Amino acid sequence: MKIAPLFYLGHLTDEDIQAHMCSDRMWIPRSIFEEIVGNMTEPGVFHVIQLTNGVGQSVVGTPYQPHTNNNDTIYVPLWMYESLSYDTDNITYERIIPGLLTRMTIQPYTSEHCEAEEPETALRDAFEHYGCVTSGSTIPLLLPGGIHLTVDIHSTEPQNDRPLCIRSGTIELELLRPLDRPETPPPPPPEPPVPPEPPVVAHVPEQIQPDRETLRRLMLEAALRRQNNPAP
């Protein structure tokens, strides 16, 4: 079995291709599609298909529609094709039942979702195009206005090592800082309190008392001045 990007399907319009590129949907040869769907009979159980190439790369997707192009080719979105790019000619497929996702953390590459009127709703609707997610994968999301947002699936719970179904009800979503936004610096430390100014103390020079001999001389000089300059 081989894989090819879904834009090689001639019956898809440009609008179809834009929408389906941001999904995990697969177009499978009709005979294989009917075989796979015929085995998905368990009520309430969601099935996905795991594609694995000859060098051990694998990706998980949802069987979406049959096709009649080539009986040996599965058509997938470009991101899935690139996940198997080391060998696209030796593909095996396997039906698996994923676990149920309860929480995931994603790392957006850019911040276009922040500009949406309701960012959480925009992301929720974008994930509706996927059947399951796998920790460590990089996937595109389609936002309102035809904007493509690339995100890394950073981690998943309750298991972080296998595909998990995102159609299991309420899912807690943690958004990491978009890579195109600088990290918010920590707030500066508070300024230390300014100590009060110390009181100003006027310096009064110390009065030096003359010694006895100096005092006697000063008194004599004063008496002589009075004698030489009598009062009128």
PDB file of C-alpha atoms in Angstrom:
ATOM      1  CA  MET A   1       0.000   0.000   0.000  1.00  0.00           C
ATOM      2  CA  LYS A   2       1.117   3.586  -0.746  1.00  0.00           C
ATOM      3  CA  ILE A   3       0.071   6.995   0.560  1.00  0.00           C
ATOM      4  CA  ALA A   4      -0.292  10.312  -1.246  1.00  0.00           C
ATOM      5  CA  PRO A   5      -1.411  13.827  -0.263  1.00  0.00           C
ATOM      6  CA  LEU A   6      -5.142  14.256  -0.630  1.00  0.00           C
ATOM      7  CA  PHE A   7      -4.802  17.166  -3.072  1.00  0.00           C
ATOM      8  CA  TYR A   8      -4.188  14.474  -5.703  1.00  0.00           C
ATOM      9  CA  LEU A   9      -7.860  13.548  -5.411  1.00  0.00           C
ATOM     10  CA  GLY A  10      -9.324  15.326  -8.417  1.00  0.00           C
ATOM     11  CA  HIS A  11     -12.918  15.495  -7.166  1.00  0.00           C
ATOM     12  CA  LEU A  12     -12.060  17.681  -4.144  1.00  0.00           C
ATOM     13  CA  THR A  13     -12.484  21.443  -4.488  1.00  0.00           C
ATOM     14  CA  ASP A  14      -9.943  23.924  -3.171  1.00  0.00           C
ATOM     15  CA  GLU A  15     -12.263  24.641  -0.230  1.00  0.00           C
ATOM     16  CA  ASP A  16     -12.521  20.924   0.546  1.00  0.00           C
ATOM     17  CA  ILE A  17      -8.767  20.528   0.455  1.00  0.00           C
ATOM     18  CA  GLN A  18      -8.227  23.522   2.746  1.00  0.00           C
ATOM     19  CA  ALA A  19     -10.644  22.115   5.320  1.00  0.00           C
ATOM     20  CA  HIS A  20      -9.505  18.485   5.132  1.00  0.00           C
ATOM     21  CA  MET A  21      -5.800  19.382   5.294  1.00  0.00           C
ATOM     22  CA  CYS A  22      -6.437  20.361   8.927  1.00  0.00           C
ATOM     23  CA  SER A  23      -7.817  16.970   9.924  1.00  0.00           C
ATOM     24  CA  ASP A  24      -6.828  13.327  10.326  1.00  0.00           C
ATOM     25  CA  ARG A  25      -9.236  12.110   7.637  1.00  0.00           C
ATOM     26  CA  MET A  26      -8.174   9.402   5.209  1.00  0.00           C
ATOM     27  CA  TRP A  27      -9.560   8.448   1.794  1.00  0.00           C
ATOM     28  CA  ILE A  28      -9.168   4.708   1.400  1.00  0.00           C
ATOM     29  CA  PRO A  29      -9.669   2.404  -1.623  1.00  0.00           C
ATOM     30  CA  ARG A  30     -13.301   1.333  -1.691  1.00  0.00           C
ATOM     31  CA  SER A  31     -12.670  -2.380  -1.175  1.00  0.00           C
ATOM     32  CA  ILE A  32     -10.465  -1.739   1.865  1.00  0.00           C
ATOM     33  CA  PHE A  33     -12.791   0.957   3.191  1.00  0.00           C
ATOM     34  CA  GLU A  34     -15.769  -1.403   3.154  1.00  0.00           C
ATOM     35  CA  GLU A  35     -13.708  -4.065   4.889  1.00  0.00           C
ATOM     36  CA  ILE A  36     -12.611  -1.648   7.622  1.00  0.00           C
ATOM     37  CA  VAL A  37     -16.021  -0.087   8.176  1.00  0.00           C
ATOM     38  CA  GLY A  38     -17.674  -3.495   8.164  1.00  0.00           C
ATOM     39  CA  ASN A  39     -15.553  -4.482  11.171  1.00  0.00           C
ATOM     40  CA  MET A  40     -16.455  -1.331  13.109  1.00  0.00           C
ATOM     41  CA  THR A  41     -19.667  -2.765  14.487  1.00  0.00           C
ATOM     42  CA  GLU A  42     -19.160  -2.438  18.251  1.00  0.00           C
ATOM     43  CA  PRO A  43     -21.710   0.129  19.521  1.00  0.00           C
ATOM     44  CA  GLY A  44     -20.197   3.135  21.248  1.00  0.00           C
ATOM     45  CA  VAL A  45     -16.638   2.187  20.231  1.00  0.00           C
ATOM     46  CA  PHE A  46     -14.602   4.579  18.113  1.00  0.00           C
ATOM     47  CA  HIS A  47     -12.108   3.074  15.675  1.00  0.00           C
ATOM     48  CA  VAL A  48      -9.146   4.657  13.939  1.00  0.00           C
ATOM     49  CA  ILE A  49      -6.549   3.410  11.480  1.00  0.00           C
ATOM     50  CA  GLN A  50      -2.842   3.371  12.190  1.00  0.00           C
ATOM     51  CA  LEU A  51      -0.575   3.637   9.153  1.00  0.00           C
ATOM     52  CA  THR A  52       3.009   2.412   9.501  1.00  0.00           C
ATOM     53  CA  ASN A  53       5.760   2.582   6.893  1.00  0.00           C
ATOM     54  CA  GLY A  54       8.759   0.363   6.299  1.00  0.00           C
ATOM     55  CA  VAL A  55      11.064   2.303   8.625  1.00  0.00           C
ATOM     56  CA  GLY A  56       8.714   2.270  11.610  1.00  0.00           C
ATOM     57  CA  GLN A  57       7.141   5.722  11.311  1.00  0.00           C
ATOM     58  CA  SER A  58       3.438   5.689  12.118  1.00  0.00           C
ATOM     59  CA  VAL A  59       0.460   8.012  12.192  1.00  0.00           C
ATOM     60  CA  VAL A  60      -3.154   7.541  13.238  1.00  0.00           C
ATOM     61  CA  GLY A  61      -6.194   8.827  11.346  1.00  0.00           C
ATOM     62  CA  THR A  62      -9.902   8.400  10.759  1.00  0.00           C
ATOM     63  CA  PRO A  63     -11.274   6.471   7.743  1.00  0.00           C
ATOM     64  CA  TYR A  64     -13.410   9.167   6.127  1.00  0.00           C
ATOM     65  CA  GLN A  65     -14.485   8.221   2.611  1.00  0.00           C
ATOM     66  CA  PRO A  66     -13.774   5.575  -0.040  1.00  0.00           C
ATOM     67  CA  HIS A  67     -12.204   6.476  -3.368  1.00  0.00           C
ATOM     68  CA  THR A  68     -11.766   4.802  -6.738  1.00  0.00           C
ATOM     69  CA  ASN A  69      -8.521   6.466  -7.919  1.00  0.00           C
ATOM     70  CA  ASN A  70      -5.917   3.795  -7.232  1.00  0.00           C
ATOM     71  CA  ASN A  71      -6.584   0.579  -5.374  1.00  0.00           C
ATOM     72  CA  ASP A  72      -3.115   0.662  -3.796  1.00  0.00           C
ATOM     73  CA  THR A  73      -3.122   4.244  -2.448  1.00  0.00           C
ATOM     74  CA  ILE A  74      -4.466   5.885   0.694  1.00  0.00           C
ATOM     75  CA  TYR A  75      -4.877   9.667   0.447  1.00  0.00           C
ATOM     76  CA  VAL A  76      -4.153  11.655   3.581  1.00  0.00           C
ATOM     77  CA  PRO A  77      -3.651  15.287   4.661  1.00  0.00           C
ATOM     78  CA  LEU A  78      -0.194  16.683   4.013  1.00  0.00           C
ATOM     79  CA  TRP A  79       0.871  16.643   7.680  1.00  0.00           C
ATOM     80  CA  MET A  80       0.162  12.895   7.852  1.00  0.00           C
ATOM     81  CA  TYR A  81       2.021  12.299   4.596  1.00  0.00           C
ATOM     82  CA  GLU A  82       5.043  14.182   5.973  1.00  0.00           C
ATOM     83  CA  SER A  83       4.916  12.075   9.148  1.00  0.00           C
ATOM     84  CA  LEU A  84       5.610   9.031   6.939  1.00  0.00           C
ATOM     85  CA  SER A  85       7.916  10.821   4.492  1.00  0.00           C
ATOM     86  CA  TYR A  86      10.895   8.462   4.932  1.00  0.00           C
ATOM     87  CA  ASP A  87       8.935   5.695   3.192  1.00  0.00           C
ATOM     88  CA  THR A  88       5.622   6.392   1.469  1.00  0.00           C
ATOM     89  CA  ASP A  89       5.556   3.267  -0.706  1.00  0.00           C
ATOM     90  CA  ASN A  90       5.485   0.489   1.882  1.00  0.00           C
ATOM     91  CA  ILE A  91       2.503   1.252   4.092  1.00  0.00           C
ATOM     92  CA  THR A  92       0.623  -1.189   6.283  1.00  0.00           C
ATOM     93  CA  TYR A  93      -2.655  -0.341   8.003  1.00  0.00           C
ATOM     94  CA  GLU A  94      -4.132  -1.567  11.259  1.00  0.00           C
ATOM     95  CA  ARG A  95      -7.447  -0.876  12.941  1.00  0.00           C
ATOM     96  CA  ILE A  96      -7.013   0.214  16.575  1.00  0.00           C
ATOM     97  CA  ILE A  97      -9.296   1.365  19.377  1.00  0.00           C
ATOM     98  CA  PRO A  98      -7.879   4.505  21.040  1.00  0.00           C
ATOM     99  CA  GLY A  99      -8.228   5.349  24.699  1.00  0.00           C
ATOM    100  CA  LEU A 100     -10.351   8.270  25.886  1.00  0.00           C
ATOM    101  CA  LEU A 101      -8.711  11.680  26.234  1.00  0.00           C
ATOM    102  CA  THR A 102      -9.469  13.701  29.367  1.00  0.00           C
ATOM    103  CA  ARG A 103      -6.816  16.422  29.229  1.00  0.00           C
ATOM    104  CA  MET A 104      -4.210  17.711  26.798  1.00  0.00           C
ATOM    105  CA  THR A 105      -1.628  20.464  26.617  1.00  0.00           C
ATOM    106  CA  ILE A 106      -0.891  22.119  23.274  1.00  0.00           C
ATOM    107  CA  GLN A 107       1.882  24.471  22.151  1.00  0.00           C
ATOM    108  CA  PRO A 108       0.701  26.908  19.449  1.00  0.00           C
ATOM    109  CA  TYR A 109       3.394  28.069  17.055  1.00  0.00           C
ATOM    110  CA  THR A 110       1.667  31.417  16.464  1.00  0.00           C
ATOM    111  CA  SER A 111      -1.032  33.445  18.205  1.00  0.00           C
ATOM    112  CA  GLU A 112      -3.809  33.800  15.581  1.00  0.00           C
ATOM    113  CA  HIS A 113      -6.280  32.039  17.891  1.00  0.00           C
ATOM    114  CA  CYS A 114      -5.914  34.894  20.384  1.00  0.00           C
ATOM    115  CA  GLU A 115      -7.416  37.256  17.797  1.00  0.00           C
ATOM    116  CA  ALA A 116     -10.602  35.201  17.378  1.00  0.00           C
ATOM    117  CA  GLU A 117     -13.776  36.553  18.943  1.00  0.00           C
ATOM    118  CA  GLU A 118     -13.993  33.449  21.141  1.00  0.00           C
ATOM    119  CA  PRO A 119     -10.581  31.697  21.145  1.00  0.00           C
ATOM    120  CA  GLU A 120     -11.747  28.646  23.111  1.00  0.00           C
ATOM    121  CA  THR A 121     -14.675  28.062  20.747  1.00  0.00           C
ATOM    122  CA  ALA A 122     -12.417  28.484  17.711  1.00  0.00           C
ATOM    123  CA  LEU A 123     -10.012  25.835  19.026  1.00  0.00           C
ATOM    124  CA  ARG A 124     -12.823  23.471  20.006  1.00  0.00           C
ATOM    125  CA  ASP A 125     -14.351  23.676  16.533  1.00  0.00           C
ATOM    126  CA  ALA A 126     -10.926  23.152  14.932  1.00  0.00           C
ATOM    127  CA  PHE A 127     -10.380  19.909  16.869  1.00  0.00           C
ATOM    128  CA  GLU A 128     -13.752  18.617  15.633  1.00  0.00           C
ATOM    129  CA  HIS A 129     -11.940  17.684  12.404  1.00  0.00           C
ATOM    130  CA  TYR A 130      -9.876  15.110  14.306  1.00  0.00           C
ATOM    131  CA  GLY A 131     -10.854  11.758  15.712  1.00  0.00           C
ATOM    132  CA  CYS A 132      -7.916  11.340  18.050  1.00  0.00           C
ATOM    133  CA  VAL A 133      -4.628  12.969  18.995  1.00  0.00           C
ATOM    134  CA  THR A 134      -1.202  11.598  19.854  1.00  0.00           C
ATOM    135  CA  SER A 135       1.281  13.193  22.220  1.00  0.00           C
ATOM    136  CA  GLY A 136       4.374  14.424  20.393  1.00  0.00           C
ATOM    137  CA  SER A 137       2.648  15.036  17.065  1.00  0.00           C
ATOM    138  CA  THR A 138       2.442  18.346  15.210  1.00  0.00           C
ATOM    139  CA  ILE A 139      -0.895  19.090  13.571  1.00  0.00           C
ATOM    140  CA  PRO A 140      -2.581  21.996  11.741  1.00  0.00           C
ATOM    141  CA  LEU A 141      -5.864  23.492  12.946  1.00  0.00           C
ATOM    142  CA  LEU A 142      -8.328  25.440  10.811  1.00  0.00           C
ATOM    143  CA  LEU A 143      -9.498  28.657  12.480  1.00  0.00           C
ATOM    144  CA  PRO A 144     -12.308  30.992  11.366  1.00  0.00           C
ATOM    145  CA  GLY A 145     -11.409  32.949   8.257  1.00  0.00           C
ATOM    146  CA  GLY A 146      -9.444  30.054   6.749  1.00  0.00           C
ATOM    147  CA  ILE A 147      -6.429  30.617   9.025  1.00  0.00           C
ATOM    148  CA  HIS A 148      -4.164  27.624   9.654  1.00  0.00           C
ATOM    149  CA  LEU A 149      -2.660  27.316  13.132  1.00  0.00           C
ATOM    150  CA  THR A 150       0.122  24.787  13.742  1.00  0.00           C
ATOM    151  CA  VAL A 151       0.277  23.257  17.229  1.00  0.00           C
ATOM    152  CA  ASP A 152       2.331  20.622  18.999  1.00  0.00           C
ATOM    153  CA  ILE A 153       0.426  18.105  21.104  1.00  0.00           C
ATOM    154  CA  HIS A 154       2.654  18.594  24.123  1.00  0.00           C
ATOM    155  CA  SER A 155       1.075  16.004  26.435  1.00  0.00           C
ATOM    156  CA  THR A 156      -2.107  13.973  26.868  1.00  0.00           C
ATOM    157  CA  GLU A 157      -3.889  12.358  29.803  1.00  0.00           C
ATOM    158  CA  PRO A 158      -4.596   9.797  31.117  1.00  0.00           C
ATOM    159  CA  GLN A 159      -1.967   8.246  28.834  1.00  0.00           C
ATOM    160  CA  ASN A 160       0.899  10.025  27.141  1.00  0.00           C
ATOM    161  CA  ASP A 161       2.176   7.234  24.912  1.00  0.00           C
ATOM    162  CA  ARG A 162      -0.756   6.216  22.716  1.00  0.00           C
ATOM    163  CA  PRO A 163      -3.478   7.798  20.540  1.00  0.00           C
ATOM    164  CA  LEU A 164      -6.463   9.064  22.530  1.00  0.00           C
ATOM    165  CA  CYS A 165      -9.975   9.785  21.253  1.00  0.00           C
ATOM    166  CA  ILE A 166     -11.003  13.446  21.524  1.00  0.00           C
ATOM    167  CA  ARG A 167     -14.709  12.638  21.118  1.00  0.00           C
ATOM    168  CA  SER A 168     -15.125  11.465  24.684  1.00  0.00           C
ATOM    169  CA  GLY A 169     -17.012  14.405  26.207  1.00  0.00           C
ATOM    170  CA  THR A 170     -15.467  17.165  28.281  1.00  0.00           C
ATOM    171  CA  ILE A 171     -11.737  17.635  27.719  1.00  0.00           C
ATOM    172  CA  GLU A 172      -9.552  19.964  29.741  1.00  0.00           C
ATOM    173  CA  LEU A 173      -7.295  21.989  27.464  1.00  0.00           C
ATOM    174  CA  GLU A 174      -4.133  23.777  28.581  1.00  0.00           C
ATOM    175  CA  LEU A 175      -2.591  26.321  26.215  1.00  0.00           C
ATOM    176  CA  LEU A 176       1.108  27.042  26.440  1.00  0.00           C
ATOM    177  CA  ARG A 177       2.489  30.431  25.430  1.00  0.00           C
ATOM    178  CA  PRO A 178       2.524  30.831  21.628  1.00  0.00           C
ATOM    179  CA  LEU A 179       6.053  30.674  20.269  1.00  0.00           C
ATOM    180  CA  ASP A 180       5.682  34.034  18.503  1.00  0.00           C
ATOM    181  CA  ARG A 181       4.992  35.871  21.748  1.00  0.00           C
ATOM    182  CA  PRO A 182       7.854  36.859  24.064  1.00  0.00           C
ATOM    183  CA  GLU A 183       7.884  35.452  27.527  1.00  0.00           C
ATOM    184  CA  THR A 184       6.369  37.816  30.069  1.00  0.00           C
ATOM    185  CA  PRO A 185       9.196  39.133  32.273  1.00  0.00           C
ATOM    186  CA  PRO A 186       8.742  38.778  36.033  1.00  0.00           C
ATOM    187  CA  PRO A 187       7.578  41.914  37.845  1.00  0.00           C
ATOM    188  CA  PRO A 188      10.400  44.058  39.246  1.00  0.00           C
ATOM    189  CA  PRO A 189      11.086  43.682  42.959  1.00  0.00           C
ATOM    190  CA  PRO A 190       9.518  46.341  45.174  1.00  0.00           C
ATOM    191  CA  GLU A 191      11.610  49.397  45.860  1.00  0.00           C
ATOM    192  CA  PRO A 192      13.191  49.378  49.341  1.00  0.00           C
ATOM    193  CA  PRO A 193      11.723  51.977  51.711  1.00  0.00           C
ATOM    194  CA  VAL A 194      13.585  55.266  51.810  1.00  0.00           C
ATOM    195  CA  PRO A 195      15.043  55.859  55.301  1.00  0.00           C
ATOM    196  CA  PRO A 196      14.069  59.204  56.922  1.00  0.00           C
ATOM    197  CA  GLU A 197      16.542  62.035  56.738  1.00  0.00           C
ATOM    198  CA  PRO A 198      18.540  62.404  59.967  1.00  0.00           C
ATOM    199  CA  PRO A 199      17.823  65.626  61.917  1.00  0.00           C
ATOM    200  CA  VAL A 200      20.156  68.509  61.187  1.00  0.00           C
ATOM    201  CA  VAL A 201      22.141  69.510  64.283  1.00  0.00           C
ATOM    202  CA  ALA A 202      23.763  72.934  64.160  1.00  0.00           C
ATOM    203  CA  HIS A 203      27.371  72.879  65.227  1.00  0.00           C
ATOM    204  CA  VAL A 204      28.138  75.482  67.865  1.00  0.00           C
ATOM    205  CA  PRO A 205      31.820  75.980  68.294  1.00  0.00           C
ATOM    206  CA  GLU A 206      32.980  75.350  71.812  1.00  0.00           C
ATOM    207  CA  GLN A 207      33.765  78.514  73.803  1.00  0.00           C
ATOM    208  CA  ILE A 208      37.295  78.350  75.019  1.00  0.00           C
ATOM    209  CA  GLN A 209      37.786  80.107  78.388  1.00  0.00           C
ATOM    210  CA  PRO A 210      41.050  82.101  78.606  1.00  0.00           C
ATOM    211  CA  ASP A 211      43.455  81.108  81.307  1.00  0.00           C
ATOM    212  CA  ARG A 212      44.121  83.342  84.346  1.00  0.00           C
ATOM    213  CA  GLU A 213      47.143  85.133  82.947  1.00  0.00           C
ATOM    214  CA  THR A 214      45.340  85.907  79.676  1.00  0.00           C
ATOM    215  CA  LEU A 215      42.296  87.131  81.573  1.00  0.00           C
ATOM    216  CA  ARG A 216      44.456  89.429  83.756  1.00  0.00           C
ATOM    217  CA  ARG A 217      46.144  90.890  80.677  1.00  0.00           C
ATOM    218  CA  LEU A 218      42.814  91.519  78.951  1.00  0.00           C
ATOM    219  CA  MET A 219      41.475  93.275  82.057  1.00  0.00           C
ATOM    220  CA  LEU A 220      44.592  95.471  82.249  1.00  0.00           C
ATOM    221  CA  GLU A 221      44.300  96.406  78.580  1.00  0.00           C
ATOM    222  CA  ALA A 222      40.661  97.346  79.079  1.00  0.00           C
ATOM    223  CA  ALA A 223      41.538  99.549  82.118  1.00  0.00           C
ATOM    224  CA  LEU A 224      44.243 101.352  80.171  1.00  0.00           C
ATOM    225  CA  ARG A 225      41.830 102.046  77.300  1.00  0.00           C
ATOM    226  CA  ARG A 226      39.331 103.552  79.699  1.00  0.00           C
ATOM    227  CA  GLN A 227      42.084 105.680  81.313  1.00  0.00           C
ATOM    228  CA  ASN A 228      43.317 106.953  77.977  1.00  0.00           C
ATOM    229  CA  ASN A 229      39.807 107.515  76.699  1.00  0.00           C
ATOM    230  CA  PRO A 230      37.807 108.963  79.637  1.00  0.00           C
ATOM    231  CA  ALA A 231      34.084 109.240  79.199  1.00  0.00           C
ATOM    232  CA  PRO A 232      32.834 112.806  78.188  1.00  0.00           C
TER     233      PRO A 232
END
